[in-house]
CSV table of C-alpha atoms in Angstrom, one decimal:
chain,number,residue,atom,x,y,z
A,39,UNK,CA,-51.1,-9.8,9.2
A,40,UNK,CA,-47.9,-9.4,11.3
A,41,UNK,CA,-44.8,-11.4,10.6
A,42,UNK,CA,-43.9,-14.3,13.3
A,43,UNK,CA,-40.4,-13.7,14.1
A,44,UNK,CA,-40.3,-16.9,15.4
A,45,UNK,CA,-41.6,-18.6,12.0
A,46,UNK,CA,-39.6,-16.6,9.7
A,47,UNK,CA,-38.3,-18.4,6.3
A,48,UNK,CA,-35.4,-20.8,6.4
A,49,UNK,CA,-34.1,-18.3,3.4
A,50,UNK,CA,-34.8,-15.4,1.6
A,51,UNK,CA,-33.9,-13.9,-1.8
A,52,UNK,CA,-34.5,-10.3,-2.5
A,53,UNK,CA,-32.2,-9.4,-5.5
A,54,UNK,CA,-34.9,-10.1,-7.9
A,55,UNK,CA,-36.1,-6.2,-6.3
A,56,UNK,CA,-32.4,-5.1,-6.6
A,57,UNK,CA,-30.3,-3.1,-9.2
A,58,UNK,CA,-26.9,-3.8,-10.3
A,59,UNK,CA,-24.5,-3.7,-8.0
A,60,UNK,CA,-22.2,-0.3,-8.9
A,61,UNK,CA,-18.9,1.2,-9.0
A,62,UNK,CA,-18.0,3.6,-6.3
A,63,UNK,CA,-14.9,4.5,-7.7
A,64,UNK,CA,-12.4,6.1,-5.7
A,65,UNK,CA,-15.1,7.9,-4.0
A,66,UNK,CA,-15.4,6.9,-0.3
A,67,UNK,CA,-19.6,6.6,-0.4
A,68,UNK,CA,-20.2,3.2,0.4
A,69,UNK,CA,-22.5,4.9,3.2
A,70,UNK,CA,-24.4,6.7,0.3
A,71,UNK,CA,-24.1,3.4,-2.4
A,72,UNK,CA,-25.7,0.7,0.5
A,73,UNK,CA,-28.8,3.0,1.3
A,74,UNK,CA,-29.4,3.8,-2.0
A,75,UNK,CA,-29.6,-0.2,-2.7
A,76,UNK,CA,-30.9,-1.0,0.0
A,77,UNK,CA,-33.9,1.7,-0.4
A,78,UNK,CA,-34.5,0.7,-4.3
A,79,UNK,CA,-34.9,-3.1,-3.2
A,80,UNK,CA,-37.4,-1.7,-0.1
A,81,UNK,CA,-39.4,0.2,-2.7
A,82,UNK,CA,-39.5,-1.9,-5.4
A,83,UNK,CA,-40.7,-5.1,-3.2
A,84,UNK,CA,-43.0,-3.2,-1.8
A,85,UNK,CA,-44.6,-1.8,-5.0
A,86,UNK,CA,-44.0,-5.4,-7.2
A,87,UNK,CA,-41.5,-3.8,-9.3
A,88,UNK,CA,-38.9,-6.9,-10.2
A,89,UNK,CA,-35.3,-6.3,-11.9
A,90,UNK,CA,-33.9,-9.2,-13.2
A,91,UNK,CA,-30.3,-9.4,-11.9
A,92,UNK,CA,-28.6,-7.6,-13.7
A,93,UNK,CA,-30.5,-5.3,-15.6
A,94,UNK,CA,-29.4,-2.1,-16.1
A,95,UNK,CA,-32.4,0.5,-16.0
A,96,UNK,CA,-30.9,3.7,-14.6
A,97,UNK,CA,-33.9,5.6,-14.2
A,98,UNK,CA,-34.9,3.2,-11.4
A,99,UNK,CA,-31.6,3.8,-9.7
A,100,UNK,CA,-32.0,6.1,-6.9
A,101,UNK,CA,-29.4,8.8,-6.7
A,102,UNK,CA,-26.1,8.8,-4.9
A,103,UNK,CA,-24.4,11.7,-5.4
A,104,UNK,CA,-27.9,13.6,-4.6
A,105,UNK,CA,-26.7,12.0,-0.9
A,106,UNK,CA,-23.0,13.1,-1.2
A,107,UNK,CA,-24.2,16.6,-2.4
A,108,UNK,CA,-27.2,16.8,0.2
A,109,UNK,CA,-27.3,14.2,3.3
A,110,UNK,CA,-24.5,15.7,5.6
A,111,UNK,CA,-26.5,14.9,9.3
A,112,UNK,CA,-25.4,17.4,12.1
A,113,UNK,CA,-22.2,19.5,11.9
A,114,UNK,CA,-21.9,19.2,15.9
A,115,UNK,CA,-18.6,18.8,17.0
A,116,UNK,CA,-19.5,15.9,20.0
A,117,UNK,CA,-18.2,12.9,18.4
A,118,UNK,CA,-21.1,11.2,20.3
A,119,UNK,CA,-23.7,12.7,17.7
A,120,UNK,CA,-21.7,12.5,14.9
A,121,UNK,CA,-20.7,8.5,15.2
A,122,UNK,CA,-23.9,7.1,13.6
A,123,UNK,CA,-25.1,10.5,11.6
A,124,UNK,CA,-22.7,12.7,10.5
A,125,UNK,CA,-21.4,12.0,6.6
A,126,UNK,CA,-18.3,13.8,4.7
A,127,UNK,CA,-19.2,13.0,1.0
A,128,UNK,CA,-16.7,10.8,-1.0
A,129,UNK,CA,-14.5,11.1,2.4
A,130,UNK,CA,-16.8,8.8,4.5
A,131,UNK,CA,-20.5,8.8,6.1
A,132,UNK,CA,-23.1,6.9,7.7
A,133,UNK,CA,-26.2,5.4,5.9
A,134,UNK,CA,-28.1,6.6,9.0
A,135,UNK,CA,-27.7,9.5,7.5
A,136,UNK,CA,-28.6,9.3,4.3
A,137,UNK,CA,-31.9,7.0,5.3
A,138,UNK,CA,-32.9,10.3,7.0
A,139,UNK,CA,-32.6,12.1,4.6
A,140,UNK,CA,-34.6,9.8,2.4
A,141,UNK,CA,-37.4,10.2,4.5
A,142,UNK,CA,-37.1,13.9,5.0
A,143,UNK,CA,-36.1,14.7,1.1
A,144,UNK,CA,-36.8,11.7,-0.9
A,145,UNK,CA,-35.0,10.6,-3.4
A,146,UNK,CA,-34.0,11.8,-6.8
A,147,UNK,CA,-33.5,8.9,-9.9
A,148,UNK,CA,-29.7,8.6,-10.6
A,149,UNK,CA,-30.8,9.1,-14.4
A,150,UNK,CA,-31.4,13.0,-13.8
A,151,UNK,CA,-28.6,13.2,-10.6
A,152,UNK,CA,-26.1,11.5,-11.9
A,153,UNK,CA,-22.9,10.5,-10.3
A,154,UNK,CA,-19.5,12.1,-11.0
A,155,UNK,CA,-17.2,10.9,-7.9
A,156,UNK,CA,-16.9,14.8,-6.7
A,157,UNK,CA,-17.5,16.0,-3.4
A,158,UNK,CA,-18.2,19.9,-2.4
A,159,UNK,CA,-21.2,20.3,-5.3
A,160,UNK,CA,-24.3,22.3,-4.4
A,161,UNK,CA,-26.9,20.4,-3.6
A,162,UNK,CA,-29.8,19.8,-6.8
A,163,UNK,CA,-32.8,18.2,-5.2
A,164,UNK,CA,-34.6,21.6,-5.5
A,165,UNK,CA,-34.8,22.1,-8.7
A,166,UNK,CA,-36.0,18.5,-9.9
A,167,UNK,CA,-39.7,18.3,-10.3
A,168,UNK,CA,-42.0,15.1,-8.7
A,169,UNK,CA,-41.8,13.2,-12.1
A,170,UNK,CA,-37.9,13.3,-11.2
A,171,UNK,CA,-37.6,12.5,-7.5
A,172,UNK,CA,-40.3,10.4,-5.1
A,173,UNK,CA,-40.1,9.6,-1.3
A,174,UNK,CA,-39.7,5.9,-1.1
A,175,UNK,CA,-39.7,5.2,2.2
A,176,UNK,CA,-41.3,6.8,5.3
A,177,UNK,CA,-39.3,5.8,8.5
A,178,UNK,CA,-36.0,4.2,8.8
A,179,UNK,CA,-34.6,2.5,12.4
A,180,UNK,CA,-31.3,2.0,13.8
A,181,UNK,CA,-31.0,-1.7,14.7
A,182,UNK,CA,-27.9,-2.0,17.4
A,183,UNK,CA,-26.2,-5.1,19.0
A,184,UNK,CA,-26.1,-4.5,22.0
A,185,UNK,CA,-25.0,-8.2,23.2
A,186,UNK,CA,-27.3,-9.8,22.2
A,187,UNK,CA,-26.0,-11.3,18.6
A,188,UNK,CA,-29.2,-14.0,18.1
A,189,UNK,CA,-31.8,-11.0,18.8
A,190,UNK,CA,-29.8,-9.1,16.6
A,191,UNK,CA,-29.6,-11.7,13.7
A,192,UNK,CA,-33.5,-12.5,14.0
A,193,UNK,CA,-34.7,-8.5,13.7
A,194,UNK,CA,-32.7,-8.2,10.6
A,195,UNK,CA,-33.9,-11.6,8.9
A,196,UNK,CA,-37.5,-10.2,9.9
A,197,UNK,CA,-36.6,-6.9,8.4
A,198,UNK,CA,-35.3,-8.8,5.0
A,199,UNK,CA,-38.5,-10.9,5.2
A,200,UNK,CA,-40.7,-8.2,5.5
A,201,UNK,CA,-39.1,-5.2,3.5
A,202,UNK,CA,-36.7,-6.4,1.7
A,203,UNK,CA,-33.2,-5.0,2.4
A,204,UNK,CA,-31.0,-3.2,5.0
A,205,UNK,CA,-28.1,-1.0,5.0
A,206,UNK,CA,-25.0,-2.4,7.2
A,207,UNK,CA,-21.4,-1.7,7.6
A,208,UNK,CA,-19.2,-4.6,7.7
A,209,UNK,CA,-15.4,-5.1,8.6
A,210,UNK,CA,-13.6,-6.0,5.2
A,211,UNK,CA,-10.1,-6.9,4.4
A,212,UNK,CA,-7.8,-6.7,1.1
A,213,UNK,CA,-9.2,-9.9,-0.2
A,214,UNK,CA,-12.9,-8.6,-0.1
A,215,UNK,CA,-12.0,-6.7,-3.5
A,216,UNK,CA,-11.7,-10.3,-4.6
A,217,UNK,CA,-15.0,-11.8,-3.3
A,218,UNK,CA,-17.2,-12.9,-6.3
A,219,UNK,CA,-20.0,-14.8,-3.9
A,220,UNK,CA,-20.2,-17.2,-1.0
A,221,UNK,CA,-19.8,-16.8,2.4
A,222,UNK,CA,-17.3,-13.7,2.7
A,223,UNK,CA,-15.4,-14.7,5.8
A,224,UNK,CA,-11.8,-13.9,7.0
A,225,UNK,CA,-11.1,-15.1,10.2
A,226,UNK,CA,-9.1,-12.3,10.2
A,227,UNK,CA,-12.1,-9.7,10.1
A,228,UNK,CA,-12.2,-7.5,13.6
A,229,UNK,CA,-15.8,-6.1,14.8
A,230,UNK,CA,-14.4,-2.3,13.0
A,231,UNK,CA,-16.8,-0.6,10.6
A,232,UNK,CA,-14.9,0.5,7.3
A,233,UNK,CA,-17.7,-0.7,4.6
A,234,UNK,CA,-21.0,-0.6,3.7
A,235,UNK,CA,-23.1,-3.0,2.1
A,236,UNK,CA,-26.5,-3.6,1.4
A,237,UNK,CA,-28.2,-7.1,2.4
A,238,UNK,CA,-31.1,-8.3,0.5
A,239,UNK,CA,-31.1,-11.9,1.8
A,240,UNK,CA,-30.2,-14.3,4.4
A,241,UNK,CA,-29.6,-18.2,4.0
A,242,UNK,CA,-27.2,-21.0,4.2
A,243,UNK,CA,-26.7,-21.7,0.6
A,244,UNK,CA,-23.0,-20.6,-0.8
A,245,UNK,CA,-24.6,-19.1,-3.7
């Protein structure tokens, strides 16, 4: 049946569907890191695979350097096409991008495409077989606020409800190395993009 934006849940709580949260390093791929996440909690709720929090079962990680190595979008030079698609590796991208290329490529398990933090590599998807790799998701949309913050808020709490998880890009200060849960919010923040995160839940709760 289809979901009733209007009647959606007061709060939802995904992470039972999600991996551990990992290290990116010194590796600027927090494009390729949130739709990896986001993608593994998408699949898995779909499919009824639940990860405690906190487990750590690499072989249902989804690959991010396959994305640094592989997802690179278009290679025009009009900074118009390039905004929302075009991805450097460890030096910065867009999860755009790399949801693209999920549906186009699939996705290889970060067991057998391990990553190493390096930039310029050949990509490997080719020579992994279909025991290694799978295509977890079919179709990926670009949700824009264009104004209109409540519609905004409401499509991606339908999107949580209904799939599980979204890729976003957020505007963090120095503290956010810091954050350990809550409510992140420094009234400080601007509207800039300069991370991306994965959200697998929505609520009022501080936990």
């Amino acid at each position: 049946a289809d979901l009733d934006i209007n009647a959606l849940p007061d709060s939802v709580d995904n992470r039972i569907f999600a991996t551990p949260i990992r290290n990116q390093g010194l590796c600027g791929a927090c494009w390729g890191f949130s739709t990896a996440a986001a993608t593994e909690v998408a699949f898995n709720k779909a499919n009824g695979y639940r990860h405690p929090v906190g487990s750590k079962t690499p072989s249902q990680w989804f690959s991010t350097q396959e994305l640094i190595d592989c997802s690179h979008g278009p290679n025009g030079t009009h900074e118009g096409a390039r905004k929302f698609t075009g991805t450097r590796g460890c030096l910065g991208g867009w999860p755009l991008t790399a949801m693209k290329y999920y549906v186009d490529n699939g996705a290889v398990f970060d067991y057998y495409y391990t990553f190493d933090a390096t930039n310029g590599k050949q990509c490997k998807t080719p020579t992994f077989n279909s025991d290694q790799k799978l295509k977890p998701i079919s179709d990926a949309q670009l949700i824009i606020n264009k104004g209109n913050t409540s519609a905004a808020v409401l499509l991606m709490k339908a999107v949580i409800a209904t799939h599980g998880a979204f890729g976003t890009i957020i505007n963090t200060l120095e503290d956010f190395q810091f954050w350990q849960g809550g409510i992140y919010d420094n009234p400080k923040c601007t509207p800039a993009f300069d991370h991306a995160v994965a959200v697998v839940g929505y609520g009022k709760g501080l936990s």
